Amino acid sequence: MCGIVGYIGFEDVKEIILQGLEKLEYRGYDSAGIAVLHDNEVYVCKEKGRIADLRQHIDKSVTGNIGIGHTRWATHGTPNQINSHPHQSSSKRFTLVHNGIIENEEELRQKYLSDTEFQSDTDTEVIVQLIEKFVNEGEEVELAIRHTMSRLSGSYALAIIDKQDMNTLYAAKNKTPLLAGKGEGFNMLASDAMAMINHTNLFYEIEDKEFLKITKDDIEIYTIYGNKVNRQPYKADIDASDTEKGPYAHYMMKEIEEQPFVIRKIMSEYSNKCGNMNISTEILQDIRNCDKIYIIACGTSYHAGLVGKQFFEKIAHKPAEVIIASEFIYNMPLITEKPLFMFVTQSGETADCRAVLVKVKEMGYKTLTLTNVKGSTLSREADHTLLLYAGPEIAVASTKAYTAQITVLAILAAMVDNKIGIDVFKELSKIAYIMETLCNDREKYKKLAEEYLLKTRNCFYIGRSMDYFLCLEAALKLKEISYIQTEGFAAGELKHGTIALIEKDTPVIAVITQENINLNTRSNIKEVKARGAKTMVISMRRISQEKDNIVVDDAHELLSPLAAIIPVQYLAYYAALLRGCDIDKPRNLAKSVTVE
Ligand code: M6R
C-alpha cells in the first residue's frame, strides 16, 4: 500500500528510483511520481496509472544524484495527477513523498496553515507546507521536520528533499514501514528491502518517531527529540533473483508452483541435526503455559489461522480462538487469565494486526508473530517470532504464504503437545508430493475455469468442517483476482438463506476432503443441483466418486485441505486470465495493508 524509494549517491537517480518503484508495484497503487534534485532545481513528474505511464512522461534530459519516488494508493482525494506524490511546499523549496494517513490534517490546516493555498486534496500536502512554514519562521530544516513530526497524529513514512541542499535526503517514520539501505558511496531509502536489493543487502531498521539525515556516505538516525541513535545495520538474506518472475507469465503462477518447495524448506528450517522437529523452547514454554491462544490475523492469514486453531485444539488439546484483527480492536472478547496472542501475517506490517499488538502489549500479554518478513514491525515488536521461509511473495493474492502459515502452525501445534501422535513431518512431505502432482494438471484447471467461470456473475464454494475454511480461502482467491462475486459457505448453512441465490447455471464448487462429512456435503450438492446450479466437486481419493471433477490423493485428514488449495488457486488464476484481469495486481487492492 503506497511505496517510497529514495536515493542519494553518484549515479543518475531516475532509473534507480523507477526500478525501485517497479519492485514495489506489488504493494498496490493507482498513481506514481518522481522528484529529482539537479542544480538546485527540483524536477517533478507524476501521473495517474502505472509506472510504465510515468516513464513515458519523464524528461530524459534531466539528471541528478538525489531523488525520491512514490507509488500512491489513494486514501485522501481521488487518484489523479494532482493528488499523486511528490507534493511541494508553496515556494517549491521542499518536496516530499508520504505513506500513511494524517488523522489531524484538518486541525493542522486550521491552526497553522489558514493562509496557505493548497494544490491538492491530500493530507500529505499539510506536512510539506508545515515544514516550510517552520523554516520560514526561522527554524533549521532538521528542527522544522522534527517539529512537524511532533504535531502529526497518524501514520507516516516520509522522504523529503530541500532544493537548497544538494547533499542531504531527509526521512521520518511513524507506524508505517521504512528501511534505509547502506551502500558504497550511496545510500537509499524504501518501504521495503525489495526495492533496494539490487543495490545493497545492508539495511537499517527505523523505529517509530525517528528522523533520518542521509548523505551519500552516511545514514544518521535521530529520535524525534534530536538525540542520535546508534544502530547497527543488518544483512538481509533475500536473493535478488527471488524477486524475479523467471519463465512464468505471472508471479501468482510462480508462487503457486513454489508451494511444495516452501513446505520442504520450512521442514528443514524447523528441524534439528537428527531431522526431528525443532522450535525454540522459550516459545514452546510460553504456549504451554498459556490457557488459551488468541490468533489475530486478516484476509488469507485469517483463513490460515482458522486451520491453525484446529491444529492447536485437535493435536495439542490447547484452546484457541481466531479473531479478525480489525474486529478485535473495537469489540474485544473476554480474555482468559493467561492468554497468548499469536499474530499470523505474511507481511508483518498489517496495520490492523499492529494495532492489536500494541494494545495487548499494553495489557501485559505474551505475543508471538508468524511472519514471512524478517525485521518487519510485527516481528520486531512481539516477544517472539517464527519465520515462514516462503521467500518474497509478490502477487497480491497470497498463495505460498498461506501454505507456509499452515505448515508452521502444524509443526508448532505438534511440538507444543502431540496428543494424537501425528507424524507431522511425514504427513507434510506427503502433502508436498501431492501438491507437485496437482501442479501437473494445469490444463485441466484451465478447462474447468473456462467451462464454469468464464461468463458467470457469481460463484459459491461449499464445504464442511476443515473444508469450510478452505472454501473461505478459495472464495477470497477467486473474487479478488477475477472479480467474480464469490462466497465460501458452510455447506449446511445454504438452506438457511443463501440457497435463494442459486439459479440456472450458478457455479457451486464443493470441497470434500473429510470422511465424516462426505455424505452430508454430497446431499447439499444435490439440493443446489435440483435448483439449477452447475456443480463441481473437488474430493479426496478415498471418498471420491466417479464423476468428481478433481481428485486429490489421500493425505492425513487434518492436512488434506492444504493439498486441496492447489486446484482452487489455479481455478482463480485461470478464471482471472480468461477474463482478462490483471492477475498480480488486482484493482483496488494492496499487498501490504499499512493503514487501519
Ligand atoms: O500481510 P498479511 O498476511 O497480514 O495480510 C493480510 C491480508 O491483507 C492478506 O492476507 C490478503 O487477504 C491477501 N493478500 C489476499 O490474497
mmCIF file with all atom_site columns, C-alpha atoms in Angstrom, residues 219-354:
data_model
loop_
_atom_site.group_PDB
_atom_site.id
_atom_site.type_symbol
_atom_site.label_atom_id
_atom_site.label_alt_id
_atom_site.label_comp_id
_atom_site.label_asym_id
_atom_site.label_entity_id
_atom_site.label_seq_id
_atom_site.pdbx_PDB_ins_code
_atom_site.Cartn_x
_atom_site.Cartn_y
_atom_site.Cartn_z
_atom_site.occupancy
_atom_site.B_iso_or_equiv
_atom_site.pdbx_formal_charge
_atom_site.auth_seq_id
_atom_site.auth_comp_id
_atom_site.auth_asym_id
_atom_site.auth_atom_id
_atom_site.pdbx_PDB_model_num
ATOM 1   C CA . ILE A 1 219 ? 22.947  7.457   7.463   1.00 0.00 ? 219 ILE A CA 1
ATOM 2   C CA . GLU A 1 220 ? 22.257  9.282   10.736  1.00 0.00 ? 220 GLU A CA 1
ATOM 3   C CA . ILE A 1 221 ? 19.261  8.267   12.813  1.00 0.00 ? 221 ILE A CA 1
ATOM 4   C CA . TYR A 1 222 ? 17.759  10.583  15.464  1.00 0.00 ? 222 TYR A CA 1
ATOM 5   C CA . THR A 1 223 ? 14.802  10.432  17.808  1.00 0.00 ? 223 THR A CA 1
ATOM 6   C CA . ILE A 1 224 ? 12.059  12.976  17.343  1.00 0.00 ? 224 ILE A CA 1
ATOM 7   C CA . TYR A 1 225 ? 13.783  14.965  20.130  1.00 0.00 ? 225 TYR A CA 1
ATOM 8   C CA . GLY A 1 226 ? 17.049  15.141  18.186  1.00 0.00 ? 226 GLY A CA 1
ATOM 9   C CA . ASN A 1 227 ? 19.017  12.519  20.156  1.00 0.00 ? 227 ASN A CA 1
ATOM 10  C CA . LYS A 1 228 ? 21.335  10.468  17.999  1.00 0.00 ? 228 LYS A CA 1
ATOM 11  C CA . VAL A 1 229 ? 20.547  6.737   17.813  1.00 0.00 ? 229 VAL A CA 1
ATOM 12  C CA . ASN A 1 230 ? 23.391  4.231   17.443  1.00 0.00 ? 230 ASN A CA 1
ATOM 13  C CA . ARG A 1 231 ? 22.139  1.255   15.494  1.00 0.00 ? 231 ARG A CA 1
ATOM 14  C CA . GLN A 1 232 ? 23.962  -1.389  13.502  1.00 0.00 ? 232 GLN A CA 1
ATOM 15  C CA . PRO A 1 233 ? 22.758  -2.363  10.039  1.00 0.00 ? 233 PRO A CA 1
ATOM 16  C CA . TYR A 1 234 ? 21.620  -5.936  9.421   1.00 0.00 ? 234 TYR A CA 1
ATOM 17  C CA . LYS A 1 235 ? 22.260  -8.102  6.405   1.00 0.00 ? 235 LYS A CA 1
ATOM 18  C CA . ALA A 1 236 ? 19.117  -9.302  4.589   1.00 0.00 ? 236 ALA A CA 1
ATOM 19  C CA . ASP A 1 237 ? 19.145  -12.828 3.238   1.00 0.00 ? 237 ASP A CA 1
ATOM 20  C CA . ILE A 1 238 ? 16.951  -12.087 0.217   1.00 0.00 ? 238 ILE A CA 1
ATOM 21  C CA . ASP A 1 239 ? 18.356  -13.109 -3.118  1.00 0.00 ? 239 ASP A CA 1
ATOM 22  C CA . ALA A 1 240 ? 17.711  -10.527 -5.865  1.00 0.00 ? 240 ALA A CA 1
ATOM 23  C CA . SER A 1 241 ? 16.607  -13.400 -8.155  1.00 0.00 ? 241 SER A CA 1
ATOM 24  C CA . ASP A 1 242 ? 13.812  -14.332 -5.681  1.00 0.00 ? 242 ASP A CA 1
ATOM 25  C CA . THR A 1 243 ? 12.026  -11.195 -6.740  1.00 0.00 ? 243 THR A CA 1
ATOM 26  C CA . GLU A 1 244 ? 12.051  -12.045 -10.471 1.00 0.00 ? 244 GLU A CA 1
ATOM 27  C CA . LYS A 1 245 ? 9.274   -13.835 -12.377 1.00 0.00 ? 245 LYS A CA 1
ATOM 28  C CA . GLY A 1 246 ? 11.642  -16.109 -14.283 1.00 0.00 ? 246 GLY A CA 1
ATOM 29  C CA . PRO A 1 247 ? 9.878   -18.095 -17.021 1.00 0.00 ? 247 PRO A CA 1
ATOM 30  C CA . TYR A 1 248 ? 6.416   -17.581 -15.506 1.00 0.00 ? 248 TYR A CA 1
ATOM 31  C CA . ALA A 1 249 ? 3.794   -15.279 -17.024 1.00 0.00 ? 249 ALA A CA 1
ATOM 32  C CA . HIS A 1 250 ? 2.712   -14.110 -13.578 1.00 0.00 ? 250 HIS A CA 1
ATOM 33  C CA . TYR A 1 251 ? 4.117   -14.089 -10.067 1.00 0.00 ? 251 TYR A CA 1
ATOM 34  C CA . MET A 1 252 ? 0.965   -15.826 -8.872  1.00 0.00 ? 252 MET A CA 1
ATOM 35  C CA . MET A 1 253 ? 1.663   -18.869 -11.057 1.00 0.00 ? 253 MET A CA 1
ATOM 36  C CA . LYS A 1 254 ? 5.295   -18.943 -9.881  1.00 0.00 ? 254 LYS A CA 1
ATOM 37  C CA . GLU A 1 255 ? 4.219   -18.725 -6.259  1.00 0.00 ? 255 GLU A CA 1
ATOM 38  C CA . ILE A 1 256 ? 1.561   -21.439 -6.617  1.00 0.00 ? 256 ILE A CA 1
ATOM 39  C CA . GLU A 1 257 ? 4.184   -23.785 -8.006  1.00 0.00 ? 257 GLU A CA 1
ATOM 40  C CA . GLU A 1 258 ? 6.717   -22.938 -5.298  1.00 0.00 ? 258 GLU A CA 1
ATOM 41  C CA . GLN A 1 259 ? 4.464   -24.370 -2.574  1.00 0.00 ? 259 GLN A CA 1
ATOM 42  C CA . PRO A 1 260 ? 5.914   -27.894 -2.400  1.00 0.00 ? 260 PRO A CA 1
ATOM 43  C CA . PHE A 1 261 ? 9.386   -26.351 -2.111  1.00 0.00 ? 261 PHE A CA 1
ATOM 44  C CA . VAL A 1 262 ? 8.173   -23.975 0.620   1.00 0.00 ? 262 VAL A CA 1
ATOM 45  C CA . ILE A 1 263 ? 6.866   -26.884 2.722   1.00 0.00 ? 263 ILE A CA 1
ATOM 46  C CA . ARG A 1 264 ? 10.219  -28.684 2.408   1.00 0.00 ? 264 ARG A CA 1
ATOM 47  C CA . LYS A 1 265 ? 12.158  -25.514 3.194   1.00 0.00 ? 265 LYS A CA 1
ATOM 48  C CA . ILE A 1 266 ? 10.098  -24.951 6.365   1.00 0.00 ? 266 ILE A CA 1
ATOM 49  C CA . MET A 1 267 ? 10.715  -28.536 7.470   1.00 0.00 ? 267 MET A CA 1
ATOM 50  C CA . SER A 1 268 ? 14.446  -28.051 7.062   1.00 0.00 ? 268 SER A CA 1
ATOM 51  C CA . GLU A 1 269 ? 14.413  -24.698 8.893   1.00 0.00 ? 269 GLU A CA 1
ATOM 52  C CA . TYR A 1 270 ? 12.457  -26.168 11.804  1.00 0.00 ? 270 TYR A CA 1
ATOM 53  C CA . SER A 1 271 ? 14.415  -29.392 12.230  1.00 0.00 ? 271 SER A CA 1
ATOM 54  C CA . ASN A 1 272 ? 17.432  -30.311 14.321  1.00 0.00 ? 272 ASN A CA 1
ATOM 55  C CA . LYS A 1 273 ? 20.552  -32.201 13.216  1.00 0.00 ? 273 LYS A CA 1
ATOM 56  C CA . CYS A 1 274 ? 18.727  -35.520 13.512  1.00 0.00 ? 274 CYS A CA 1
ATOM 57  C CA . GLY A 1 275 ? 15.918  -34.305 11.265  1.00 0.00 ? 275 GLY A CA 1
ATOM 58  C CA . ASN A 1 276 ? 13.384  -34.001 14.099  1.00 0.00 ? 276 ASN A CA 1
ATOM 59  C CA . MET A 1 277 ? 11.096  -31.009 14.570  1.00 0.00 ? 277 MET A CA 1
ATOM 60  C CA . ASN A 1 278 ? 12.759  -28.155 16.389  1.00 0.00 ? 278 ASN A CA 1
ATOM 61  C CA . ILE A 1 279 ? 11.342  -24.888 17.724  1.00 0.00 ? 279 ILE A CA 1
ATOM 62  C CA . SER A 1 280 ? 12.794  -22.653 20.445  1.00 0.00 ? 280 SER A CA 1
ATOM 63  C CA . THR A 1 281 ? 11.906  -23.984 23.887  1.00 0.00 ? 281 THR A CA 1
ATOM 64  C CA . GLU A 1 282 ? 11.100  -20.452 25.087  1.00 0.00 ? 282 GLU A CA 1
ATOM 65  C CA . ILE A 1 283 ? 8.309   -20.193 22.546  1.00 0.00 ? 283 ILE A CA 1
ATOM 66  C CA . LEU A 1 284 ? 7.007   -23.653 23.327  1.00 0.00 ? 284 LEU A CA 1
ATOM 67  C CA . GLN A 1 285 ? 7.072   -22.937 27.056  1.00 0.00 ? 285 GLN A CA 1
ATOM 68  C CA . ASP A 1 286 ? 5.089   -19.714 26.628  1.00 0.00 ? 286 ASP A CA 1
ATOM 69  C CA . ILE A 1 287 ? 2.462   -21.548 24.595  1.00 0.00 ? 287 ILE A CA 1
ATOM 70  C CA . ARG A 1 288 ? 2.312   -24.465 27.019  1.00 0.00 ? 288 ARG A CA 1
ATOM 71  C CA . ASN A 1 289 ? 1.913   -22.053 29.917  1.00 0.00 ? 289 ASN A CA 1
ATOM 72  C CA . CYS A 1 290 ? -0.954  -20.101 28.378  1.00 0.00 ? 290 CYS A CA 1
ATOM 73  C CA . ASP A 1 291 ? -4.553  -21.102 28.953  1.00 0.00 ? 291 ASP A CA 1
ATOM 74  C CA . LYS A 1 292 ? -5.747  -20.015 25.502  1.00 0.00 ? 292 LYS A CA 1
ATOM 75  C CA . ILE A 1 293 ? -4.217  -18.930 22.214  1.00 0.00 ? 293 ILE A CA 1
ATOM 76  C CA . TYR A 1 294 ? -5.773  -15.904 20.528  1.00 0.00 ? 294 TYR A CA 1
ATOM 77  C CA . ILE A 1 295 ? -4.885  -15.948 16.844  1.00 0.00 ? 295 ILE A CA 1
ATOM 78  C CA . ILE A 1 296 ? -5.129  -12.478 15.296  1.00 0.00 ? 296 ILE A CA 1
ATOM 79  C CA . ALA A 1 297 ? -4.992  -12.025 11.525  1.00 0.00 ? 297 ALA A CA 1
ATOM 80  C CA . CYS A 1 298 ? -6.652  -10.587 8.402   1.00 0.00 ? 298 CYS A CA 1
ATOM 81  C CA . GLY A 1 299 ? -7.690  -11.947 4.996   1.00 0.00 ? 299 GLY A CA 1
ATOM 82  C CA . THR A 1 300 ? -5.861  -15.045 3.833   1.00 0.00 ? 300 THR A CA 1
ATOM 83  C CA . SER A 1 301 ? -3.820  -15.133 7.034   1.00 0.00 ? 301 SER A CA 1
ATOM 84  C CA . TYR A 1 302 ? -7.104  -15.231 8.980   1.00 0.00 ? 302 TYR A CA 1
ATOM 85  C CA . HIS A 1 303 ? -8.121  -18.273 6.944   1.00 0.00 ? 303 HIS A CA 1
ATOM 86  C CA . ALA A 1 304 ? -4.788  -19.922 7.776   1.00 0.00 ? 304 ALA A CA 1
ATOM 87  C CA . GLY A 1 305 ? -5.445  -19.015 11.414  1.00 0.00 ? 305 GLY A CA 1
ATOM 88  C CA . LEU A 1 306 ? -8.799  -20.865 11.300  1.00 0.00 ? 306 LEU A CA 1
ATOM 89  C CA . VAL A 1 307 ? -6.938  -24.011 10.274  1.00 0.00 ? 307 VAL A CA 1
ATOM 90  C CA . GLY A 1 308 ? -4.299  -23.299 12.956  1.00 0.00 ? 308 GLY A CA 1
ATOM 91  C CA . LYS A 1 309 ? -6.988  -23.257 15.665  1.00 0.00 ? 309 LYS A CA 1
ATOM 92  C CA . GLN A 1 310 ? -7.974  -26.805 14.592  1.00 0.00 ? 310 GLN A CA 1
ATOM 93  C CA . PHE A 1 311 ? -4.338  -27.892 14.917  1.00 0.00 ? 311 PHE A CA 1
ATOM 94  C CA . PHE A 1 312 ? -3.941  -26.460 18.417  1.00 0.00 ? 312 PHE A CA 1
ATOM 95  C CA . GLU A 1 313 ? -7.221  -27.920 19.613  1.00 0.00 ? 313 GLU A CA 1
ATOM 96  C CA . LYS A 1 314 ? -7.041  -31.299 17.862  1.00 0.00 ? 314 LYS A CA 1
ATOM 97  C CA . ILE A 1 315 ? -3.290  -32.012 18.065  1.00 0.00 ? 315 ILE A CA 1
ATOM 98  C CA . ALA A 1 316 ? -2.202  -30.200 21.250  1.00 0.00 ? 316 ALA A CA 1
ATOM 99  C CA . HIS A 1 317 ? -5.585  -30.019 23.048  1.00 0.00 ? 317 HIS A CA 1
ATOM 100 C CA . LYS A 1 318 ? -4.917  -26.327 23.636  1.00 0.00 ? 318 LYS A CA 1
ATOM 101 C CA . PRO A 1 319 ? -7.935  -23.992 23.351  1.00 0.00 ? 319 PRO A CA 1
ATOM 102 C CA . ALA A 1 320 ? -7.614  -21.395 20.605  1.00 0.00 ? 320 ALA A CA 1
ATOM 103 C CA . GLU A 1 321 ? -9.764  -18.618 19.182  1.00 0.00 ? 321 GLU A CA 1
ATOM 104 C CA . VAL A 1 322 ? -9.264  -16.804 15.872  1.00 0.00 ? 322 VAL A CA 1
ATOM 105 C CA . ILE A 1 323 ? -10.227 -13.159 15.595  1.00 0.00 ? 323 ILE A CA 1
ATOM 106 C CA . ILE A 1 324 ? -10.110 -10.732 12.668  1.00 0.00 ? 324 ILE A CA 1
ATOM 107 C CA . ALA A 1 325 ? -7.676  -8.014  13.751  1.00 0.00 ? 325 ALA A CA 1
ATOM 108 C CA . SER A 1 326 ? -9.876  -5.068  12.772  1.00 0.00 ? 326 SER A CA 1
ATOM 109 C CA . GLU A 1 327 ? -12.756 -6.547  14.798  1.00 0.00 ? 327 GLU A CA 1
ATOM 110 C CA . PHE A 1 328 ? -10.742 -7.313  17.916  1.00 0.00 ? 328 PHE A CA 1
ATOM 111 C CA . ILE A 1 329 ? -9.714  -3.736  18.472  1.00 0.00 ? 329 ILE A CA 1
ATOM 112 C CA . TYR A 1 330 ? -13.303 -2.440  18.757  1.00 0.00 ? 330 TYR A CA 1
ATOM 113 C CA . ASN A 1 331 ? -15.006 -5.488  20.207  1.00 0.00 ? 331 ASN A CA 1
ATOM 114 C CA . MET A 1 332 ? -12.614 -7.302  22.457  1.00 0.00 ? 332 MET A CA 1
ATOM 115 C CA . PRO A 1 333 ? -13.793 -10.726 23.657  1.00 0.00 ? 333 PRO A CA 1
ATOM 116 C CA . LEU A 1 334 ? -13.454 -11.744 27.287  1.00 0.00 ? 334 LEU A CA 1
ATOM 117 C CA . ILE A 1 335 ? -9.784  -12.595 27.682  1.00 0.00 ? 335 ILE A CA 1
ATOM 118 C CA . THR A 1 336 ? -8.752  -15.570 29.795  1.00 0.00 ? 336 THR A CA 1
ATOM 119 C CA . GLU A 1 337 ? -6.290  -15.266 32.689  1.00 0.00 ? 337 GLU A CA 1
ATOM 120 C CA . LYS A 1 338 ? -3.145  -16.391 30.859  1.00 0.00 ? 338 LYS A CA 1
ATOM 121 C CA . PRO A 1 339 ? -3.607  -15.731 27.156  1.00 0.00 ? 339 PRO A CA 1
ATOM 122 C CA . LEU A 1 340 ? -1.005  -15.811 24.409  1.00 0.00 ? 340 LEU A CA 1
ATOM 123 C CA . PHE A 1 341 ? -1.580  -13.638 21.337  1.00 0.00 ? 341 PHE A CA 1
ATOM 124 C CA . MET A 1 342 ? -0.409  -15.115 18.050  1.00 0.00 ? 342 MET A CA 1
ATOM 125 C CA . PHE A 1 343 ? -0.208  -12.780 15.041  1.00 0.00 ? 343 PHE A CA 1
ATOM 126 C CA . VAL A 1 344 ? -0.335  -14.502 11.674  1.00 0.00 ? 344 VAL A CA 1
ATOM 127 C CA . THR A 1 345 ? 0.782   -12.101 8.957   1.00 0.00 ? 345 THR A CA 1
ATOM 128 C CA . GLN A 1 346 ? 2.687   -12.579 5.722   1.00 0.00 ? 346 GLN A CA 1
ATOM 129 C CA . SER A 1 347 ? 3.998   -9.016  5.571   1.00 0.00 ? 347 SER A CA 1
ATOM 130 C CA . GLY A 1 348 ? 4.386   -8.388  9.299   1.00 0.00 ? 348 GLY A CA 1
ATOM 131 C CA . GLU A 1 349 ? 3.208   -4.847  8.582   1.00 0.00 ? 349 GLU A CA 1
ATOM 132 C CA . THR A 1 350 ? -0.595  -5.097  8.567   1.00 0.00 ? 350 THR A CA 1
ATOM 133 C CA . ALA A 1 351 ? -1.803  -2.051  10.468  1.00 0.00 ? 351 ALA A CA 1
ATOM 134 C CA . ASP A 1 352 ? -4.897  -3.765  11.919  1.00 0.00 ? 352 ASP A CA 1
ATOM 135 C CA . CYS A 1 353 ? -2.715  -6.509  13.428  1.00 0.00 ? 353 CYS A CA 1
ATOM 136 C CA . ARG A 1 354 ? -0.243  -3.996  14.729  1.00 0.00 ? 354 ARG A CA 1
#
